[in-house]
Short mmCIF file of C-alpha atoms in Angstrom, two decimals:
data_model
loop_
_atom_site.label_atom_id
_atom_site.label_comp_id
_atom_site.label_asym_id
_atom_site.label_seq_id
_atom_site.Cartn_x
_atom_site.Cartn_y
_atom_site.Cartn_z
CA MET A 1 -19.89 -75.62 94.06
CA ASN A 2 -17.17 -73.13 93.20
CA HIS A 3 -17.90 -69.51 94.01
CA ARG A 4 -15.65 -66.48 94.30
CA ARG A 5 -16.55 -62.98 95.39
CA GLU A 6 -14.13 -60.10 95.57
CA ASN A 7 -14.09 -58.35 98.91
CA PRO A 8 -13.89 -54.62 98.14
CA VAL A 9 -12.02 -54.06 101.32
CA ALA A 10 -9.03 -56.22 100.64
CA GLY A 11 -6.67 -57.15 103.22
CA SER A 12 -3.03 -57.43 102.49
CA TYR A 13 0.33 -59.07 103.46
CA VAL A 14 4.44 -59.98 101.73
CA LEU A 15 8.12 -60.93 102.20
CA ALA A 16 10.01 -63.64 104.00
CA LEU A 17 9.82 -65.28 107.39
CA LEU A 18 12.46 -65.79 110.06
CA ALA A 19 12.88 -69.53 110.58
CA GLY A 20 13.69 -69.45 114.26
CA ALA A 21 11.37 -66.82 115.66
CA LEU A 22 10.92 -68.49 119.03
CA THR A 23 14.66 -68.92 119.53
CA CYS A 24 14.94 -65.16 119.85
CA THR A 25 14.89 -63.65 123.33
CA ALA A 26 13.13 -60.49 124.32
CA VAL A 27 15.43 -57.48 124.08
CA GLN A 28 14.66 -54.12 125.70
CA ALA A 29 17.02 -51.17 125.56
CA ALA A 30 16.15 -47.82 127.09
CA GLU A 31 17.42 -44.83 125.15
CA GLU A 32 18.01 -41.26 126.23
CA SER A 33 14.55 -40.33 124.97
CA ALA A 34 13.13 -42.88 127.42
CA ALA A 35 11.71 -44.85 124.45
CA VAL A 36 11.98 -48.64 124.67
CA ASP A 37 13.05 -50.78 121.73
CA THR A 38 11.27 -54.13 121.93
CA PHE A 39 11.59 -57.48 120.20
CA ILE A 40 8.96 -59.94 121.50
CA PRO A 41 8.58 -63.57 120.35
CA TYR A 42 5.15 -65.12 120.86
CA ALA A 43 3.17 -68.33 120.39
CA THR A 44 -0.55 -68.86 119.74
CA PHE A 45 -2.88 -71.87 119.68
CA GLY A 46 -6.55 -72.03 118.75
CA ALA A 47 -9.37 -74.58 118.51
CA TYR A 48 -12.30 -73.87 116.17
CA TYR A 49 -15.67 -75.30 115.13
CA ASP A 50 -17.95 -74.31 112.24
CA ALA A 51 -21.35 -75.90 111.55
CA ASN A 52 -21.20 -75.22 107.78
CA LEU A 53 -17.53 -74.95 106.92
CA LEU A 54 -17.95 -74.89 103.14
CA ARG A 55 -20.88 -72.44 103.19
CA GLN A 56 -23.22 -74.86 101.45
CA PRO A 57 -26.95 -74.08 100.84
CA GLU A 58 -29.75 -75.57 102.96
CA ALA A 59 -30.39 -78.22 100.29
CA ALA A 60 -27.00 -79.78 101.01
CA LYS A 61 -27.78 -79.88 104.73
CA GLN A 62 -31.16 -81.53 104.13
CA SER A 63 -29.51 -84.17 101.97
CA GLY A 64 -27.51 -85.31 104.99
CA ALA A 65 -24.13 -84.16 103.66
CA ALA A 66 -21.38 -83.65 106.26
CA LEU A 67 -20.86 -79.90 106.52
CA SER A 68 -19.36 -79.23 109.96
CA ASP A 69 -15.74 -79.54 111.06
CA ARG A 70 -13.30 -78.86 113.90
CA TRP A 71 -9.73 -77.71 113.43
CA THR A 72 -6.71 -76.39 115.32
CA ARG A 73 -4.14 -73.76 114.46
CA ALA A 74 -0.72 -73.25 116.09
CA ALA A 75 1.59 -70.33 115.31
CA ILE A 76 4.89 -68.78 116.32
CA GLY A 77 5.88 -65.21 115.63
CA LEU A 78 8.05 -62.21 116.40
CA ARG A 79 6.86 -58.66 117.05
CA MET A 80 9.15 -55.63 116.85
CA ASP A 81 8.77 -51.97 117.79
CA LYS A 82 11.94 -49.91 117.53
CA GLU A 83 12.55 -46.17 117.65
CA LEU A 84 15.57 -44.56 115.95
CA GLY A 85 15.47 -40.93 116.92
CA ARG A 86 12.20 -39.62 115.47
CA GLN A 87 11.82 -42.60 113.13
CA ARG A 88 9.84 -45.67 114.19
CA LEU A 89 10.14 -49.20 112.79
CA THR A 90 7.44 -51.82 113.49
CA ALA A 91 7.05 -55.37 112.26
CA ASP A 92 5.10 -58.54 113.00
CA LEU A 93 5.95 -61.84 111.32
CA SER A 94 4.54 -65.28 112.03
CA ALA A 95 4.11 -68.81 110.67
CA TYR A 96 1.30 -71.25 111.45
CA HIS A 97 0.07 -74.81 110.85
CA ALA A 98 -3.65 -75.72 110.71
CA GLU A 99 -5.18 -79.23 110.83
CA TYR A 100 -8.83 -80.18 110.14
CA ASP A 101 -10.57 -83.24 111.64
CA ARG A 102 -13.01 -84.14 108.84
CA PHE A 103 -11.82 -82.24 105.77
CA SER A 104 -8.12 -83.05 106.09
CA GLN A 105 -7.49 -81.84 102.54
CA PHE A 106 -7.60 -78.32 103.99
CA ASN A 107 -4.60 -78.87 106.28
CA ASN A 108 -2.21 -76.06 105.49
CA ASP A 109 0.80 -73.99 106.50
CA GLY A 110 0.72 -70.22 106.28
CA LYS A 111 2.77 -67.13 107.00
CA ASP A 112 2.14 -63.45 107.57
CA LEU A 113 4.27 -60.32 107.66
CA LEU A 114 3.55 -56.67 108.44
CA ALA A 115 6.35 -54.11 108.36
CA ASN A 116 6.22 -50.31 108.51
CA TRP A 117 8.66 -47.39 108.71
CA LYS A 118 7.01 -44.28 110.13
CA TRP A 119 9.30 -41.51 108.95
CA VAL A 120 9.68 -37.84 109.88
CA ILE A 121 11.81 -35.15 108.23
CA GLY A 122 12.00 -31.81 110.00
CA ASN A 123 8.76 -30.34 111.28
CA GLN A 124 6.84 -30.36 107.99
CA PHE A 125 7.25 -33.77 106.37
CA SER A 126 6.06 -37.17 107.64
CA GLY A 127 4.65 -40.44 106.32
CA ASN A 128 4.94 -44.21 106.07
CA VAL A 129 6.66 -46.82 103.94
CA GLY A 130 5.60 -50.40 104.40
CA THR A 131 4.81 -53.85 103.10
CA SER A 132 2.55 -56.72 104.02
CA TYR A 133 2.29 -60.36 103.01
CA SER A 134 -0.18 -63.12 103.77
CA GLU A 135 -0.21 -66.72 102.55
CA GLY A 136 -2.90 -69.10 103.74
CA LEU A 137 -6.15 -70.93 103.07
CA THR A 138 -8.68 -68.97 101.01
CA PRO A 139 -11.68 -68.05 103.23
CA PHE A 140 -14.66 -70.32 102.59
CA ASP A 141 -16.89 -67.26 102.21
CA ASP A 142 -14.90 -66.50 99.04
CA TYR A 143 -14.23 -70.02 97.74
CA ARG A 144 -16.81 -72.77 98.31
CA SER A 145 -15.15 -75.91 97.12
CA PHE A 146 -13.96 -79.28 98.46
CA GLU A 147 -10.66 -78.48 96.75
CA ARG A 148 -8.05 -76.64 98.83
CA SER A 149 -7.13 -73.16 97.65
CA ILE A 150 -4.14 -71.21 98.98
CA ARG A 151 -4.40 -67.43 98.64
CA THR A 152 -1.40 -65.09 98.58
CA GLN A 153 -1.85 -61.34 99.12
CA ARG A 154 0.89 -58.74 98.78
CA LYS A 155 0.79 -55.02 99.41
CA ASN A 156 3.51 -52.37 99.19
CA TYR A 157 2.75 -48.75 100.02
CA VAL A 158 4.19 -45.30 100.60
CA ASP A 159 2.49 -42.14 101.79
CA GLY A 160 3.57 -38.68 102.88
CA SER A 161 2.25 -35.37 104.18
CA TRP A 162 3.64 -31.86 103.85
CA ARG A 163 2.41 -29.42 106.49
CA PHE A 164 3.18 -26.24 104.57
CA HIS A 165 1.07 -24.07 106.92
CA PRO A 166 0.02 -24.52 110.57
CA SER A 167 -3.56 -25.08 109.35
CA TRP A 168 -3.00 -26.80 105.99
CA GLN A 169 -1.47 -30.10 104.87
CA LEU A 170 -0.92 -31.74 101.48
CA ASN A 171 -1.10 -35.54 101.25
CA ALA A 172 -0.04 -38.10 98.65
CA ALA A 173 -0.03 -41.90 98.67
CA TYR A 174 0.57 -44.90 96.42
CA ASN A 175 0.03 -48.60 97.04
CA ARG A 176 0.18 -51.78 94.98
CA PHE A 177 -1.94 -54.81 95.88
CA ASP A 178 -1.50 -58.27 94.30
CA LEU A 179 -3.83 -61.26 94.76
CA ARG A 180 -2.91 -64.79 93.65
CA TYR A 181 -4.36 -68.32 94.03
CA ASP A 182 -2.72 -71.72 93.58
CA THR A 183 -5.81 -73.62 92.37
CA GLN A 184 -5.08 -73.25 88.65
CA ALA A 185 -2.33 -71.95 86.40
CA GLN A 186 -4.36 -69.04 85.00
CA ASN A 187 -6.96 -68.13 87.59
CA PRO A 188 -9.39 -65.46 86.29
CA SER A 189 -9.90 -64.10 89.82
CA GLU A 190 -6.27 -63.04 90.22
CA ARG A 191 -5.75 -59.30 90.12
CA ASN A 192 -3.39 -56.35 90.60
CA LEU A 193 -4.58 -53.02 91.99
CA ASP A 194 -2.57 -49.82 91.69
CA MET A 195 -3.98 -46.95 93.79
CA ALA A 196 -2.76 -43.35 93.86
CA ASP A 197 -4.15 -40.61 96.13
CA ILE A 198 -3.63 -36.89 96.39
CA GLY A 199 -5.43 -34.58 98.79
CA ILE A 200 -5.43 -31.60 101.08
CA ASP A 201 -6.50 -31.21 104.73
CA TYR A 202 -7.52 -28.29 106.89
CA LEU A 203 -6.21 -28.77 110.44
CA ALA A 204 -8.26 -26.98 113.07
CA LYS A 205 -6.64 -25.75 116.29
CA SER A 206 -8.90 -28.18 118.17
CA GLY A 207 -7.12 -31.10 116.47
CA ASN A 208 -10.05 -31.86 114.15
CA LYS A 209 -9.48 -32.29 110.41
CA ILE A 210 -11.46 -31.91 107.20
CA GLY A 211 -10.15 -32.49 103.70
CA LEU A 212 -10.56 -33.54 100.09
CA VAL A 213 -9.00 -36.60 98.45
CA ALA A 214 -8.84 -37.67 94.79
CA ARG A 215 -8.03 -41.32 94.02
CA HIS A 216 -7.22 -43.22 90.84
CA ILE A 217 -7.37 -47.04 90.78
CA GLU A 218 -6.19 -49.33 88.00
CA GLY A 219 -7.61 -52.82 88.46
CA ARG A 220 -5.99 -55.42 86.21
CA TYR A 221 -6.99 -59.09 85.84
CA PRO A 222 -4.08 -60.87 84.06
CA TYR A 223 -6.22 -63.87 83.01
CA ALA A 224 -9.60 -62.14 82.60
CA ASP A 225 -8.88 -58.80 80.96
CA ILE A 226 -12.60 -58.25 80.39
CA ASN A 227 -12.85 -57.50 84.14
CA SER A 228 -10.02 -54.93 84.12
CA TYR A 229 -11.11 -51.40 84.96
CA ASP A 230 -10.06 -47.85 85.81
CA GLN A 231 -11.78 -46.07 88.69
CA ASN A 232 -11.69 -42.40 89.69
CA GLU A 233 -12.99 -41.07 93.01
CA LEU A 234 -13.41 -37.64 94.54
CA LYS A 235 -14.33 -37.65 98.21
CA ALA A 236 -14.54 -35.41 101.22
CA LYS A 237 -13.15 -36.65 104.52
CA VAL A 238 -13.79 -35.57 108.09
CA ASP A 239 -12.07 -36.59 111.36
CA TRP A 240 -13.93 -34.78 114.12
CA GLN A 241 -13.94 -35.01 117.92
CA LEU A 242 -17.48 -33.87 118.70
CA THR A 243 -17.08 -34.15 122.47
CA GLY A 244 -14.59 -35.65 124.87
CA LYS A 245 -16.38 -38.98 124.42
CA THR A 246 -17.64 -38.88 120.81
CA TYR A 247 -15.55 -39.08 117.62
CA LEU A 248 -16.69 -39.14 113.97
CA GLN A 249 -14.98 -40.23 110.76
CA PHE A 250 -16.50 -39.66 107.31
CA LEU A 251 -15.29 -40.38 103.79
CA GLY A 252 -17.73 -39.85 100.95
CA GLY A 253 -18.23 -38.56 97.45
CA TRP A 254 -18.45 -40.06 93.97
CA ALA A 255 -16.85 -43.03 92.26
CA ARG A 256 -16.78 -43.78 88.53
CA ARG A 257 -15.59 -47.11 87.10
CA GLU A 258 -14.78 -47.64 83.41
CA TYR A 259 -14.11 -50.90 81.55
CA ALA A 260 -12.02 -50.59 78.39
CA ALA A 261 -13.08 -54.04 77.12
CA ASN A 262 -16.81 -53.39 77.54
CA PRO A 263 -17.94 -49.74 78.00
CA GLN A 264 -21.52 -50.93 78.64
CA ARG A 265 -20.33 -51.97 82.10
CA ASP A 266 -19.25 -48.43 83.07
CA SER A 267 -20.87 -47.17 86.27
CA SER A 268 -20.94 -43.97 88.31
CA VAL A 269 -22.43 -44.03 91.81
CA PRO A 270 -22.21 -42.16 95.13
CA SER A 271 -19.94 -43.80 97.69
CA ALA A 272 -19.62 -42.99 101.40
CA ARG A 273 -18.76 -44.43 104.82
CA LEU A 274 -19.49 -42.90 108.24
CA THR A 275 -18.08 -44.28 111.50
CA ALA A 276 -18.88 -42.99 114.98
CA TYR A 277 -17.16 -43.88 118.27
CA TRP A 278 -18.70 -43.20 121.68
CA LYS A 279 -16.88 -43.76 124.97
CA ALA A 280 -19.99 -44.09 127.13
CA THR A 281 -18.16 -44.71 130.42
CA GLY A 282 -14.64 -45.44 131.55
CA LYS A 283 -15.28 -49.14 130.88
CA THR A 284 -17.81 -49.14 128.03
CA ALA A 285 -17.52 -48.01 124.41
CA PHE A 286 -19.68 -48.28 121.27
CA SER A 287 -19.07 -47.92 117.53
CA LEU A 288 -21.48 -47.39 114.63
CA GLY A 289 -20.68 -47.80 110.95
CA VAL A 290 -22.88 -46.92 107.96
CA TRP A 291 -21.76 -47.28 104.35
CA ARG A 292 -22.81 -47.28 100.71
CA GLU A 293 -19.93 -48.31 98.45
CA LEU A 294 -19.13 -49.56 94.96
CA GLY A 295 -17.77 -53.09 95.12
CA ALA A 296 -16.03 -55.07 92.42
CA THR A 297 -17.32 -58.46 91.30
CA ASP A 298 -16.04 -61.44 89.34
CA ASP A 299 -19.60 -62.30 88.30
CA LEU A 300 -19.71 -62.38 84.49
CA ALA A 301 -23.41 -61.36 84.57
CA ALA A 302 -22.86 -58.10 86.49
CA ASN A 303 -20.67 -55.04 86.17
CA TYR A 304 -20.54 -54.14 89.87
CA ALA A 305 -22.00 -54.80 93.30
CA ARG A 306 -23.52 -51.91 95.23
CA ASN A 307 -22.98 -52.60 98.93
CA GLN A 308 -25.04 -50.85 101.64
CA GLY A 309 -24.58 -51.78 105.26
CA VAL A 310 -24.73 -50.99 108.96
CA SER A 311 -22.61 -52.32 111.84
CA VAL A 312 -22.81 -51.82 115.61
CA GLY A 313 -20.00 -52.84 117.95
CA SER A 314 -19.39 -52.56 121.68
CA THR A 315 -16.71 -53.30 124.28
CA TRP A 316 -16.98 -53.63 128.06
CA ASP A 317 -14.05 -53.92 130.45
CA ALA A 318 -15.75 -56.01 133.11
CA THR A 319 -12.61 -56.18 135.28
CA SER A 320 -8.93 -55.38 134.92
CA LYS A 321 -8.46 -58.87 133.41
CA ILE A 322 -11.77 -59.61 131.65
CA SER A 323 -13.29 -57.76 128.68
CA VAL A 324 -16.39 -58.49 126.60
CA ASP A 325 -16.98 -57.38 123.01
CA GLY A 326 -19.74 -57.81 120.45
CA LEU A 327 -20.52 -56.96 116.84
CA ILE A 328 -23.68 -57.03 114.70
CA MET A 329 -23.41 -56.31 110.99
CA THR A 330 -25.79 -56.43 108.02
CA GLU A 331 -25.01 -55.63 104.38
CA LYS A 332 -27.19 -55.59 101.26
CA ARG A 333 -25.38 -56.40 98.02
CA ASP A 334 -27.02 -55.60 94.67
CA TYR A 335 -25.28 -57.10 91.63
CA ASN A 336 -26.47 -54.67 88.98
CA GLY A 337 -25.50 -54.08 85.38
CA VAL A 338 -25.15 -55.74 82.04
CA ALA A 339 -23.82 -59.15 81.09
CA VAL A 340 -20.12 -59.32 80.31
CA MET A 341 -20.33 -62.11 77.74
CA GLN A 342 -22.81 -62.89 74.99
CA GLY A 343 -25.36 -65.52 76.01
CA ILE A 344 -25.31 -64.61 79.73
CA ALA A 345 -28.40 -62.83 81.04
CA PRO A 346 -27.84 -59.60 83.00
CA SER A 347 -27.53 -60.24 86.73
CA ASP A 348 -30.46 -59.57 89.04
CA ARG A 349 -28.73 -61.15 92.04
CA ASP A 350 -29.58 -59.62 95.41
CA ASP A 351 -27.82 -60.74 98.63
CA ARG A 352 -28.35 -59.91 102.29
CA TYR A 353 -25.34 -60.75 104.48
CA ARG A 354 -25.64 -60.80 108.30
CA ASN A 355 -23.07 -61.54 110.98
CA ALA A 356 -23.28 -61.46 114.79
CA MET A 357 -20.37 -62.15 117.17
CA LEU A 358 -19.85 -62.17 120.94
CA GLY A 359 -16.44 -62.62 122.53
CA VAL A 360 -14.77 -62.71 125.95
CA THR A 361 -11.06 -62.07 126.57
CA TYR A 362 -9.26 -63.06 129.77
CA LYS A 363 -5.72 -61.89 130.61
CA PRO A 364 -4.39 -64.03 133.49
CA THR A 365 -0.98 -62.32 133.33
CA LEU A 366 0.70 -59.45 131.51
CA HIS A 367 2.02 -61.85 128.83
CA TRP A 368 -0.84 -64.35 128.51
CA ARG A 369 -4.24 -63.88 126.85
CA VAL A 370 -7.16 -66.32 126.35
CA ARG A 371 -10.14 -65.51 124.13
CA ALA A 372 -13.41 -67.33 123.38
CA SER A 373 -16.08 -66.21 120.90
CA VAL A 374 -19.24 -67.44 119.20
CA TYR A 375 -20.74 -66.26 115.91
CA ARG A 376 -23.67 -66.72 113.55
CA THR A 377 -23.45 -65.86 109.85
CA THR A 378 -26.16 -65.96 107.17
CA LEU A 379 -26.32 -65.07 103.51
CA ASP A 380 -29.82 -64.83 102.03
CA SER A 381 -29.83 -64.56 98.24
CA ASN A 382 -32.40 -64.73 95.47
CA ILE A 383 -29.94 -67.22 93.93
CA ALA A 384 -30.72 -70.31 96.01
CA ALA A 385 -27.31 -71.93 95.52
CA ALA A 386 -25.60 -68.87 97.03
CA SER A 387 -27.56 -68.83 100.32
CA TYR A 388 -26.18 -70.40 103.50
CA LYS A 389 -26.31 -70.33 107.31
CA THR A 390 -23.67 -71.26 109.84
CA ASN A 391 -22.69 -71.03 113.52
CA GLY A 392 -19.25 -71.28 115.02
CA VAL A 393 -17.11 -71.26 118.15
CA GLN A 394 -13.48 -70.14 118.52
CA ILE A 395 -11.13 -70.53 121.50
CA ASN A 396 -7.55 -69.30 121.21
CA THR A 397 -4.68 -68.27 123.42
CA ARG A 398 -1.54 -66.16 122.96
CA TYR A 399 1.60 -65.98 125.07
CA GLU A 400 4.30 -63.34 124.62
CA PHE A 401 7.75 -64.25 125.92
#
């Protein structure tokens, strides 16, 4: 079964890799400002198990098909954090190799890069310029196939703020996101997203912030132009410290998506996300997320997916070396709209996605970290072939030189 679903919150990553990352030595140079410039090579190794690697429906499990697998992943990388006066340069680049026990066709090499320049000019202008690149195996949640698929994501961005008044700030941003797959020459799921923002913030003396942001998105599918769209959003945003222990973030308003190739698919819906953080004690913290958002879809029987969800997370610093964290998330996805192509019935697909995770991190030394976690994921859909259940275990370690 071959199934793709666009994640509306896309991750991103681009550029080249240094071949001999681990041959570098850690360099630390104290400057007059007392800032420390740091170059840190590191190595990671992980062992993983998933009971339903390819996210197959229960019918496949009952037929006796082999669904589980174990695999390992080893990586080397280099992390940088350098200050040049008031400017700050950060980067993290790595390369890895993964091997699977049963489904060896998924063995793969990957690489990742994150780089950012946090710039400041005078006392009024500041912002970021950066890039990211990621090349690796397509997540099985997005691509359920016995064929290996390598996904490449690229993102370049620039943003800036002008504090023209002690209480007011203008903001602007642009980023370009590109998604590619190697499974076929003209993959209809490949896309380019160009996003431009402009907004204004009111900065309270307390440090809290409220504002307004307008966004324009151009989504282009080079090999499936019928899915190309333009989207306009107008949203209010709030960053507010309610108490010394409670912090709120809100972004919400209206989003309208228009399809030039098929205006019947146009949609206009409210869209919002609220996140709350609570530092209950010196060692315990909680987070709550609630959202209702317009998601894109590659489904030719639907014009969009309306996603509504809730997540609850927590962390507990049991000792100075041991911490425990957990997350529970549920999301309802309604694939509403009209059919894209003649002969395809309009979609009435309705999914309920659930994920629960519990992890423990142990730091034996300042440079060494070991983490173990377990998870359970389910997708219940009124389309039987889309439903699945799985459990998994992950154990990984990281050492910084």
